[in-house]
Amino acid sequence: MTHHPGLLRTAPLQGETTSSLICRIASRYGMEAKVLRSYWQWRNYPPGHDGGGARADAEVLLNAAGRHLLAGLCGVEEDMLARALPSWGQEDAKLSAGRNGVPAAAWRTGGTVAGPVAFGCRLCAARRTGMAVRVVRYTPRWERVCFRHGRWLLDADADQPLEHLDVRDLPEVAAAQRRWAGMARRAARTGAEPERVFALAHAVVARWWEQALHWEREAIWPQRLHQVAGGNAGTELERWRIVGRDAVVFPEVVAVADALLDPVMAELVWRDSGAGRPRPLPADGSFCRRLGERVGRGWWLGPLAATDYGGPLTSWMGAVIRIRRGAGGPPGYGNDPWWLRQEHQPVTMAGQLRVLSKERSAPGSGTTWRSAVPAEQRALITSLVNDAEEQLTQLRGAQCGKTADAAQQLLGNLGHAATLIEQAVRETAAGALTAGMALEDLARWARLPADVLAEALADHHNEQQAKGR
């Protein structure tokens, strides 16, 4: 390096990853980042994506000598770096094994060090540093809007080229971020951790997002999705649904968090449950109806949310009811309404893109189920199966009481479940047939005569044409 260390001062940005700062220092000196990184002894290799290529969320941990070297290179005091860089001071067993006084470093992924990692706004970085370079920062999911430039800052852990989405024409997204700041303070006053409230609300809305493909009256989310996709998601709808999800649903996430923190809404749950006289939650309950109104979906959300058993919302409702009744909760989490089961946690953008990439690059691309069957049809099959499962779940303990009552419930629920399963079979067979599967194979797998299945598929085709699908 021809310049004296510290000759060009490079101040860290708040929340920046150490790796991002090193890259900016190298750019300031007109060097490649890998040349500057040679000043440290590295204990492992940088993390990369499955398909090759460096990860933007790669993070660096330094030993004491390594931190001292970095402070000299950027020309700022170590205490300033400690305040700005979340990974500063965190060490690793690999680093302590080196010789004293030798600058050493170890690679990690940012998410394992200090939480979610996102791209910074390049325009803001240029305004502060005079250089329009990439910045990577630790940023919680409720602080992804750059108000100045109308950008939604994307996760940095995904293997995709975009750093932000344009939300200038979606003022409700920025407004939701402003609202969240107040709700976070309200959550803290009630003893709830804001991070857990947000995580639960995000899980609830992400579950709706997966179901929304077959909501015929849903118009808000498709409009927002096309907007963040540059006007039209076009033939890349599935990819845009992955990349744009968190930005598109953010206003509803904040609205749901607001509702779950509202004591009035908790009271509605208690009343719907029968209060002192327990009863199953009704499909037209006051809580879900009010929740639908609060997220601008009064036309569908009430019955949907009330009958979506086993989801994060009904888990929250169950905890609220148990607290009011003084009853104990399932082992492991008691009656904590903000506890989010692992199976309810939404798959991240990076995880979904990895699955999509593997499907598209697999041998015989176009024949995998997710790539061959439209997302709308897959979502409908999932919904039918889930609804059938719920009908059967309601039969637990049904074989008791008067014969007429037990028979009525058993036959009613079994008949409804059978209808739903029959619809799911037809949708599945139709999707597989369109993808090129042989009718004879489908009939064998469905345990139906080929002519019966062919007739059912013909009826299904006529029904879809009548509906305009």
Short mmCIF file of C-alpha atoms in Angstrom, two decimals:
data_model
loop_
_atom_site.label_atom_id
_atom_site.label_comp_id
_atom_site.label_asym_id
_atom_site.label_seq_id
_atom_site.Cartn_x
_atom_site.Cartn_y
_atom_site.Cartn_z
CA MET A 1 0.00 0.00 0.00
CA THR A 2 1.51 3.29 -1.08
CA HIS A 3 -0.52 5.48 1.29
CA HIS A 4 0.27 5.86 4.96
CA PRO A 5 -2.38 4.15 7.10
CA GLY A 6 -4.96 6.65 8.27
CA LEU A 7 -4.03 9.26 5.69
CA LEU A 8 -7.59 9.14 4.32
CA ARG A 9 -10.13 9.11 7.14
CA THR A 10 -13.02 6.70 6.63
CA ALA A 11 -15.66 6.99 9.35
CA PRO A 12 -17.91 4.00 10.05
CA LEU A 13 -21.65 4.24 9.54
CA GLN A 14 -23.89 3.33 12.45
CA GLY A 15 -24.69 -0.38 12.43
CA GLU A 16 -22.29 -1.14 9.58
CA THR A 17 -20.67 -4.53 9.28
CA THR A 18 -16.91 -4.61 9.79
CA SER A 19 -16.56 -6.28 6.40
CA SER A 20 -18.45 -3.42 4.74
CA LEU A 21 -16.16 -0.87 6.39
CA ILE A 22 -13.04 -2.70 5.19
CA CYS A 23 -14.42 -2.68 1.64
CA ARG A 24 -15.08 1.06 1.85
CA ILE A 25 -11.58 1.71 3.18
CA ALA A 26 -10.12 -0.24 0.26
CA SER A 27 -12.24 1.74 -2.19
CA ARG A 28 -11.06 4.97 -0.58
CA TYR A 29 -7.45 4.01 -1.22
CA GLY A 30 -8.19 2.77 -4.74
CA MET A 31 -7.46 -0.84 -3.82
CA GLU A 32 -9.29 -4.12 -4.20
CA ALA A 33 -10.76 -5.31 -0.93
CA LYS A 34 -8.87 -8.60 -1.08
CA VAL A 35 -5.57 -6.67 -1.23
CA LEU A 36 -6.41 -4.71 1.90
CA ARG A 37 -7.61 -7.85 3.68
CA SER A 38 -4.14 -9.36 3.22
CA TYR A 39 -3.00 -7.19 6.16
CA TRP A 40 -4.75 -9.68 8.47
CA GLN A 41 -4.08 -13.37 9.00
CA TRP A 42 -7.30 -15.18 8.14
CA ARG A 43 -8.36 -18.26 10.10
CA ASN A 44 -10.98 -19.49 7.61
CA TYR A 45 -12.51 -18.83 4.20
CA PRO A 46 -15.20 -16.24 3.38
CA PRO A 47 -18.77 -17.57 3.28
CA GLY A 48 -20.30 -17.93 -0.16
CA HIS A 49 -23.60 -18.80 -1.81
CA ASP A 50 -24.45 -22.35 -2.85
CA GLY A 51 -23.99 -21.45 -6.49
CA GLY A 52 -20.70 -19.66 -5.90
CA GLY A 53 -20.05 -15.97 -5.36
CA ALA A 54 -19.36 -14.00 -2.22
CA ARG A 55 -22.12 -13.24 0.26
CA ALA A 56 -22.89 -9.57 0.79
CA ASP A 57 -23.69 -10.29 4.44
CA ALA A 58 -20.23 -11.75 5.15
CA GLU A 59 -18.91 -10.42 8.44
CA VAL A 60 -15.44 -10.17 9.96
CA LEU A 61 -14.39 -10.74 13.57
CA LEU A 62 -11.01 -9.30 14.60
CA ASN A 63 -8.63 -9.91 17.50
CA ALA A 64 -7.23 -6.99 19.50
CA ALA A 65 -4.29 -6.47 17.13
CA GLY A 66 -6.63 -6.70 14.16
CA ARG A 67 -8.92 -4.06 15.61
CA HIS A 68 -5.97 -1.78 16.28
CA LEU A 69 -4.87 -2.16 12.66
CA LEU A 70 -8.34 -1.35 11.34
CA ALA A 71 -8.54 1.77 13.50
CA GLY A 72 -5.25 2.94 12.00
CA LEU A 73 -6.36 2.22 8.45
CA CYS A 74 -9.57 4.20 8.72
CA GLY A 75 -8.05 6.94 10.88
CA VAL A 76 -10.60 6.93 13.70
CA GLU A 77 -10.44 6.03 17.37
CA GLU A 78 -11.27 2.52 18.49
CA ASP A 79 -14.01 3.69 20.86
CA MET A 80 -15.80 5.29 17.93
CA LEU A 81 -15.58 2.03 16.00
CA ALA A 82 -16.86 0.16 19.05
CA ARG A 83 -19.97 2.38 19.17
CA ALA A 84 -20.68 2.09 15.43
CA LEU A 85 -19.82 -1.53 14.57
CA PRO A 86 -22.02 -4.17 16.26
CA SER A 87 -19.44 -6.91 15.69
CA TRP A 88 -16.61 -4.88 17.26
CA GLY A 89 -15.15 -6.65 20.26
CA GLN A 90 -16.68 -10.02 19.45
CA GLU A 91 -13.97 -12.63 19.12
CA ASP A 92 -13.76 -16.26 18.20
CA ALA A 93 -11.84 -19.28 19.45
CA LYS A 94 -9.96 -19.36 16.15
CA LEU A 95 -8.57 -15.87 16.83
CA SER A 96 -7.18 -16.60 20.29
CA ALA A 97 -5.03 -19.40 18.85
CA GLY A 98 -2.77 -16.99 16.95
CA ARG A 99 0.45 -15.34 18.06
CA ASN A 100 0.16 -12.27 20.27
CA GLY A 101 0.38 -9.01 18.40
CA VAL A 102 -0.45 -10.54 15.00
CA PRO A 103 -3.58 -9.01 13.39
CA ALA A 104 -5.95 -11.92 12.85
CA ALA A 105 -9.47 -12.19 11.45
CA ALA A 106 -12.20 -14.77 11.02
CA TRP A 107 -15.15 -14.84 8.65
CA ARG A 108 -18.76 -15.23 9.77
CA THR A 109 -22.17 -14.56 8.30
CA GLY A 110 -23.71 -11.39 9.64
CA GLY A 111 -26.93 -13.00 10.78
CA THR A 112 -25.05 -15.20 13.25
CA VAL A 113 -23.22 -12.22 14.76
CA ALA A 114 -25.65 -9.40 15.48
CA GLY A 115 -28.99 -9.96 13.77
CA PRO A 116 -30.57 -9.26 10.36
CA VAL A 117 -28.25 -7.69 7.79
CA ALA A 118 -29.50 -5.43 4.99
CA PHE A 119 -28.06 -3.22 2.31
CA GLY A 120 -27.70 0.45 3.11
CA CYS A 121 -28.99 3.20 0.84
CA ARG A 122 -26.19 4.11 -1.57
CA LEU A 123 -27.55 7.63 -2.01
CA CYS A 124 -27.45 8.25 1.73
CA ALA A 125 -23.94 6.75 1.90
CA ALA A 126 -22.78 9.05 -0.90
CA ARG A 127 -24.28 12.02 0.89
CA ARG A 128 -22.39 11.21 4.08
CA THR A 129 -19.12 9.86 2.71
CA GLY A 130 -18.83 11.35 -0.76
CA MET A 131 -18.63 7.86 -2.30
CA ALA A 132 -21.55 5.98 -3.87
CA VAL A 133 -20.38 2.54 -2.73
CA ARG A 134 -22.22 -0.42 -1.31
CA VAL A 135 -22.84 -0.37 2.41
CA VAL A 136 -24.09 -3.31 4.46
CA ARG A 137 -25.63 -2.68 7.87
CA TYR A 138 -27.32 -4.52 10.70
CA THR A 139 -30.91 -3.32 10.30
CA PRO A 140 -34.05 -4.73 11.95
CA ARG A 141 -36.92 -5.53 9.63
CA TRP A 142 -39.01 -2.61 10.87
CA GLU A 143 -36.38 -0.03 9.82
CA ARG A 144 -36.00 -0.89 6.14
CA VAL A 145 -37.47 2.28 4.64
CA CYS A 146 -35.14 5.11 3.61
CA PHE A 147 -37.48 8.07 4.02
CA ARG A 148 -35.24 10.48 2.13
CA HIS A 149 -35.08 8.42 -1.06
CA GLY A 150 -38.18 6.22 -0.84
CA ARG A 151 -36.37 2.91 -0.82
CA TRP A 152 -37.06 -0.39 0.87
CA LEU A 153 -33.67 -1.88 1.78
CA LEU A 154 -33.45 -5.60 1.10
CA ASP A 155 -31.86 -8.41 3.08
CA ALA A 156 -28.18 -8.81 2.21
CA ASP A 157 -28.03 -12.58 2.76
CA ALA A 158 -29.86 -13.57 -0.43
CA ASP A 159 -28.25 -14.54 -3.72
CA GLN A 160 -29.92 -11.88 -5.87
CA PRO A 161 -28.67 -8.58 -7.37
CA LEU A 162 -31.12 -6.02 -5.98
CA GLU A 163 -30.20 -3.84 -3.00
CA HIS A 164 -33.50 -1.99 -2.67
CA LEU A 165 -37.06 -1.67 -3.94
CA ASP A 166 -38.62 1.61 -5.00
CA VAL A 167 -41.51 2.48 -2.65
CA ARG A 168 -41.80 6.18 -3.46
CA ASP A 169 -45.31 5.61 -4.82
CA LEU A 170 -46.34 3.54 -1.80
CA PRO A 171 -46.55 6.11 1.01
CA GLU A 172 -48.32 3.63 3.26
CA VAL A 173 -45.07 1.67 3.59
CA ALA A 174 -43.14 4.64 4.98
CA ALA A 175 -46.13 5.61 7.13
CA ALA A 176 -46.14 2.12 8.65
CA GLN A 177 -42.50 2.50 9.69
CA ARG A 178 -43.29 5.78 11.43
CA ARG A 179 -46.21 4.11 13.23
CA TRP A 180 -44.06 1.22 14.39
CA ALA A 181 -41.74 3.48 16.37
CA GLY A 182 -44.64 4.49 18.61
CA MET A 183 -45.94 0.95 18.91
CA ALA A 184 -42.52 -0.32 19.96
CA ARG A 185 -42.60 2.11 22.89
CA ARG A 186 -46.13 1.00 23.75
CA ALA A 187 -45.07 -2.65 23.67
CA ALA A 188 -42.18 -1.95 26.02
CA ARG A 189 -44.53 -0.19 28.47
CA THR A 190 -46.74 -3.28 28.62
CA GLY A 191 -43.77 -5.54 29.29
CA ALA A 192 -43.67 -7.08 25.80
CA GLU A 193 -40.46 -7.14 23.80
CA PRO A 194 -41.03 -5.13 20.58
CA GLU A 195 -38.92 -7.57 18.58
CA ARG A 196 -41.15 -10.49 19.55
CA VAL A 197 -44.35 -8.55 18.88
CA PHE A 198 -43.11 -7.69 15.41
CA ALA A 199 -41.97 -11.27 14.74
CA LEU A 200 -45.38 -12.66 15.65
CA ALA A 201 -47.25 -10.09 13.54
CA HIS A 202 -44.91 -10.74 10.62
CA ALA A 203 -45.53 -14.50 10.89
CA VAL A 204 -49.30 -13.95 10.91
CA VAL A 205 -49.26 -11.77 7.80
CA ALA A 206 -46.70 -13.94 5.97
CA ARG A 207 -49.10 -16.85 6.42
CA TRP A 208 -51.86 -14.79 4.82
CA TRP A 209 -49.48 -13.85 2.01
CA GLU A 210 -49.02 -17.51 1.10
CA GLN A 211 -52.78 -17.98 1.01
CA ALA A 212 -53.57 -14.77 -0.88
CA LEU A 213 -53.00 -16.13 -4.38
CA HIS A 214 -56.54 -17.53 -4.46
CA TRP A 215 -58.26 -14.58 -2.79
CA GLU A 216 -60.33 -13.34 -5.69
CA ARG A 217 -61.17 -10.00 -4.07
CA GLU A 218 -57.62 -9.18 -2.94
CA ALA A 219 -56.43 -6.12 -4.89
CA ILE A 220 -54.10 -4.24 -2.53
CA TRP A 221 -51.16 -6.64 -2.41
CA PRO A 222 -51.07 -7.35 -6.18
CA GLN A 223 -51.05 -3.63 -6.88
CA ARG A 224 -48.18 -3.03 -4.46
CA LEU A 225 -46.24 -6.02 -5.78
CA HIS A 226 -46.41 -4.81 -9.38
CA GLN A 227 -45.37 -1.36 -8.16
CA VAL A 228 -42.19 -2.56 -6.43
CA ALA A 229 -41.44 -4.76 -9.46
CA GLY A 230 -41.16 -1.68 -11.63
CA GLY A 231 -44.75 -1.63 -12.84
CA ASN A 232 -45.35 -5.26 -13.75
CA ALA A 233 -44.03 -8.48 -12.22
CA GLY A 234 -44.69 -10.15 -15.59
CA THR A 235 -43.39 -13.67 -16.08
CA GLU A 236 -41.25 -13.43 -12.91
CA LEU A 237 -44.24 -13.31 -10.57
CA GLU A 238 -42.97 -16.09 -8.31
CA ARG A 239 -39.56 -14.48 -7.87
CA TRP A 240 -41.10 -11.08 -7.23
CA ARG A 241 -43.47 -12.57 -4.66
CA ILE A 242 -40.36 -13.71 -2.79
CA VAL A 243 -38.28 -10.55 -3.18
CA GLY A 244 -41.14 -8.12 -2.64
CA ARG A 245 -43.03 -9.86 0.16
CA ASP A 246 -41.70 -8.01 3.20
CA ALA A 247 -42.09 -4.57 1.62
CA VAL A 248 -45.57 -5.31 0.26
CA VAL A 249 -47.02 -6.68 3.51
CA PHE A 250 -45.25 -4.27 5.88
CA PRO A 251 -48.28 -1.98 6.44
CA GLU A 252 -50.41 -4.99 7.37
CA VAL A 253 -47.69 -6.33 9.70
CA VAL A 254 -47.70 -3.06 11.64
CA ALA A 255 -51.51 -3.01 11.68
CA VAL A 256 -51.63 -6.54 13.09
CA ALA A 257 -48.99 -5.71 15.72
CA ASP A 258 -51.07 -2.69 16.72
CA ALA A 259 -54.15 -4.89 17.07
CA LEU A 260 -52.40 -7.57 19.12
CA LEU A 261 -51.16 -4.92 21.55
CA ASP A 262 -54.66 -3.47 21.98
CA PRO A 263 -56.37 -4.61 25.23
CA VAL A 264 -59.75 -4.07 23.57
CA MET A 265 -58.88 -6.68 20.95
CA ALA A 266 -57.80 -9.14 23.65
CA GLU A 267 -61.18 -8.58 25.34
CA LEU A 268 -62.94 -9.48 22.07
CA VAL A 269 -61.00 -12.77 21.98
CA TRP A 270 -62.14 -13.51 25.53
CA ARG A 271 -65.77 -12.81 24.67
CA ASP A 272 -65.61 -14.91 21.50
CA SER A 273 -64.34 -17.83 23.56
CA GLY A 274 -67.44 -17.70 25.76
CA ALA A 275 -65.65 -15.95 28.63
CA GLY A 276 -66.63 -17.94 31.72
CA ARG A 277 -68.55 -20.50 29.63
CA PRO A 278 -65.94 -21.96 27.22
CA ARG A 279 -66.93 -22.62 23.63
CA PRO A 280 -65.09 -23.07 20.30
CA LEU A 281 -64.08 -19.83 18.63
CA PRO A 282 -66.76 -18.96 16.05
CA ALA A 283 -65.97 -18.30 12.39
CA ASP A 284 -67.79 -14.96 12.62
CA GLY A 285 -66.23 -13.88 15.92
CA SER A 286 -65.91 -10.22 16.85
CA PHE A 287 -62.12 -10.33 17.16
CA CYS A 288 -61.40 -11.63 13.67
CA ARG A 289 -64.06 -9.43 12.15
CA ARG A 290 -62.53 -6.35 13.82
CA LEU A 291 -59.03 -7.46 12.84
CA GLY A 292 -60.15 -7.70 9.21
CA GLU A 293 -61.43 -4.15 9.38
CA ARG A 294 -58.16 -2.91 10.89
CA VAL A 295 -56.09 -4.32 8.03
CA GLY A 296 -58.57 -3.17 5.37
CA ARG A 297 -59.82 -6.68 4.59
CA GLY A 298 -63.21 -6.81 6.28
CA TRP A 299 -64.59 -8.86 3.40
CA TRP A 300 -62.53 -11.99 4.05
CA LEU A 301 -60.32 -11.99 7.07
CA GLY A 302 -62.88 -12.77 9.77
CA PRO A 303 -63.87 -16.31 8.76
CA LEU A 304 -60.41 -17.07 7.39
CA ALA A 305 -58.50 -16.11 10.52
CA ALA A 306 -60.99 -17.76 12.86
CA THR A 307 -60.77 -21.13 11.12
CA ASP A 308 -57.01 -21.11 10.42
CA TYR A 309 -56.33 -23.44 13.31
CA GLY A 310 -52.74 -24.22 14.19
CA GLY A 311 -51.40 -20.90 12.90
CA PRO A 312 -49.56 -18.17 14.83
CA LEU A 313 -52.70 -16.04 15.22
CA THR A 314 -54.79 -18.78 16.81
CA SER A 315 -51.82 -19.64 19.05
CA TRP A 316 -51.83 -16.05 20.28
CA MET A 317 -55.60 -16.17 20.80
CA GLY A 318 -55.26 -19.41 22.76
CA ALA A 319 -52.65 -17.88 25.06
CA VAL A 320 -54.86 -14.85 25.70
CA ILE A 321 -57.77 -17.10 26.60
CA ARG A 322 -55.69 -19.31 28.89
CA ILE A 323 -54.32 -16.28 30.72
CA ARG A 324 -57.83 -15.00 31.39
CA ARG A 325 -58.99 -18.42 32.56
CA GLY A 326 -55.91 -19.03 34.67
CA ALA A 327 -55.26 -22.27 32.83
CA GLY A 328 -51.82 -23.67 32.12
CA GLY A 329 -50.37 -23.74 28.63
CA PRO A 330 -48.59 -26.47 26.66
CA PRO A 331 -45.15 -27.49 27.98
CA GLY A 332 -42.27 -25.36 26.79
CA TYR A 333 -43.85 -21.94 26.58
CA GLY A 334 -46.69 -21.73 29.09
CA ASN A 335 -49.02 -18.84 28.36
CA ASP A 336 -46.60 -16.48 26.65
CA PRO A 337 -48.73 -14.86 23.91
CA TRP A 338 -45.63 -13.66 22.03
CA TRP A 339 -43.97 -17.06 21.79
CA LEU A 340 -43.54 -17.98 18.12
CA ARG A 341 -43.19 -21.64 17.30
CA GLN A 342 -40.36 -22.56 14.99
CA GLU A 343 -42.74 -24.04 12.44
CA HIS A 344 -44.62 -20.72 12.29
CA GLN A 345 -41.54 -18.65 11.46
CA PRO A 346 -41.73 -17.43 7.85
CA VAL A 347 -39.10 -18.65 5.42
CA THR A 348 -36.69 -15.82 4.62
CA MET A 349 -36.19 -14.34 1.18
CA ALA A 350 -32.80 -16.06 0.96
CA GLY A 351 -34.29 -19.44 1.84
CA GLN A 352 -37.10 -19.14 -0.69
CA LEU A 353 -34.74 -18.03 -3.44
CA ARG A 354 -32.45 -20.99 -2.78
CA VAL A 355 -35.38 -23.36 -3.23
CA LEU A 356 -36.51 -21.59 -6.39
CA SER A 357 -33.00 -21.65 -7.84
CA LYS A 358 -32.55 -25.36 -7.18
CA GLU A 359 -35.86 -26.14 -8.82
CA ARG A 360 -35.05 -24.12 -11.92
CA SER A 361 -31.54 -25.51 -12.31
CA ALA A 362 -32.36 -29.16 -11.62
CA PRO A 363 -32.02 -31.68 -14.47
CA GLY A 364 -35.16 -31.67 -16.58
CA SER A 365 -35.95 -28.11 -15.50
CA GLY A 366 -39.64 -27.41 -15.84
CA THR A 367 -40.69 -30.84 -14.56
CA THR A 368 -40.36 -30.16 -10.82
CA TRP A 369 -43.69 -29.67 -9.10
CA ARG A 370 -43.20 -26.05 -8.05
CA SER A 371 -41.93 -24.98 -11.47
CA ALA A 372 -44.54 -26.94 -13.45
CA VAL A 373 -47.68 -26.17 -11.43
CA PRO A 374 -48.74 -22.50 -11.09
CA ALA A 375 -48.36 -20.96 -7.65
CA GLU A 376 -52.09 -20.16 -7.52
CA GLN A 377 -52.98 -23.82 -8.04
CA ARG A 378 -50.44 -25.00 -5.47
CA ALA A 379 -51.83 -22.52 -2.94
CA LEU A 380 -55.37 -23.77 -3.58
CA ILE A 381 -54.31 -27.41 -3.04
CA THR A 382 -52.61 -26.45 0.22
CA SER A 383 -55.72 -24.61 1.38
CA LEU A 384 -58.00 -27.55 0.57
CA VAL A 385 -55.76 -30.00 2.42
CA ASN A 386 -55.49 -27.71 5.45
CA ASP A 387 -59.26 -27.22 5.57
CA ALA A 388 -59.83 -30.97 5.35
CA GLU A 389 -57.32 -31.55 8.12
CA GLU A 390 -59.15 -29.07 10.31
CA GLN A 391 -62.48 -30.83 9.75
CA LEU A 392 -60.90 -34.07 10.94
CA THR A 393 -59.18 -32.40 13.89
CA GLN A 394 -62.55 -31.21 15.16
CA LEU A 395 -63.64 -34.85 15.51
CA ARG A 396 -61.29 -35.51 18.41
CA GLY A 397 -63.52 -36.51 21.28
CA ALA A 398 -66.64 -36.41 19.10
CA GLN A 399 -67.66 -40.02 19.85
CA CYS A 400 -69.40 -39.22 23.09
CA GLY A 401 -72.73 -37.87 24.21
CA LYS A 402 -76.05 -38.68 22.55
CA THR A 403 -75.94 -40.97 19.52
CA ALA A 404 -77.74 -38.48 17.27
CA ASP A 405 -75.39 -35.64 18.23
CA ALA A 406 -72.24 -37.73 17.79
CA ALA A 407 -73.40 -39.16 14.46
CA GLN A 408 -74.40 -35.75 13.18
CA GLN A 409 -71.00 -34.21 13.97
CA LEU A 410 -69.04 -37.21 12.69
CA LEU A 411 -70.91 -37.47 9.41
CA GLY A 412 -71.05 -33.73 8.87
CA ASN A 413 -67.32 -33.20 9.36
CA LEU A 414 -66.33 -36.39 7.52
CA GLY A 415 -68.55 -35.48 4.59
CA HIS A 416 -67.11 -31.97 4.40
CA ALA A 417 -63.56 -33.32 4.65
CA ALA A 418 -64.28 -35.86 1.91
CA THR A 419 -65.54 -33.09 -0.39
CA LEU A 420 -62.43 -31.04 0.25
CA ILE A 421 -60.15 -34.02 -0.37
CA GLU A 422 -62.00 -34.79 -3.60
CA GLN A 423 -61.43 -31.20 -4.75
CA ALA A 424 -57.75 -31.45 -3.77
CA VAL A 425 -57.40 -34.68 -5.76
CA ARG A 426 -58.90 -33.05 -8.84
CA GLU A 427 -56.69 -29.95 -8.53
CA THR A 428 -53.59 -32.09 -8.01
CA ALA A 429 -54.37 -34.39 -10.92
CA ALA A 430 -55.20 -31.42 -13.17
CA GLY A 431 -51.90 -29.74 -12.34
CA ALA A 432 -49.92 -32.93 -12.91
CA LEU A 433 -51.73 -33.65 -16.20
CA THR A 434 -51.00 -30.14 -17.48
CA ALA A 435 -47.34 -30.66 -16.50
CA GLY A 436 -47.18 -33.68 -18.82
CA MET A 437 -47.87 -36.64 -16.54
CA ALA A 438 -49.70 -39.63 -18.02
CA LEU A 439 -53.36 -40.04 -17.09
CA GLU A 440 -52.85 -43.76 -16.40
CA ASP A 441 -50.14 -43.00 -13.81
CA LEU A 442 -52.30 -40.38 -12.14
CA ALA A 443 -55.24 -42.76 -11.95
CA ARG A 444 -53.07 -45.48 -10.38
CA TRP A 445 -51.66 -43.08 -7.77
CA ALA A 446 -55.12 -41.74 -6.96
CA ARG A 447 -56.51 -45.30 -6.80
CA LEU A 448 -59.23 -44.46 -9.30
CA PRO A 449 -60.25 -46.01 -12.61
CA ALA A 450 -58.73 -44.05 -15.49
CA ASP A 451 -62.12 -43.31 -17.05
CA VAL A 452 -63.48 -41.99 -13.74
CA LEU A 453 -60.50 -39.68 -13.29
CA ALA A 454 -60.71 -38.53 -16.92
CA GLU A 455 -64.37 -37.63 -16.45
CA ALA A 456 -63.61 -35.79 -13.21
CA LEU A 457 -60.83 -33.81 -14.91
CA ALA A 458 -63.12 -32.95 -17.82
CA ASP A 459 -65.72 -31.61 -15.36
CA HIS A 460 -62.96 -29.71 -13.56
CA HIS A 461 -61.80 -28.18 -16.85
CA ASN A 462 -65.33 -27.06 -17.71
CA GLU A 463 -65.78 -25.53 -14.25
CA GLN A 464 -62.53 -23.56 -14.56
CA GLN A 465 -63.50 -22.29 -18.01
CA ALA A 466 -66.83 -21.14 -16.61
CA LYS A 467 -64.97 -19.26 -13.87
CA GLY A 468 -62.58 -17.73 -16.37
CA ARG A 469 -59.51 -19.46 -14.93
#
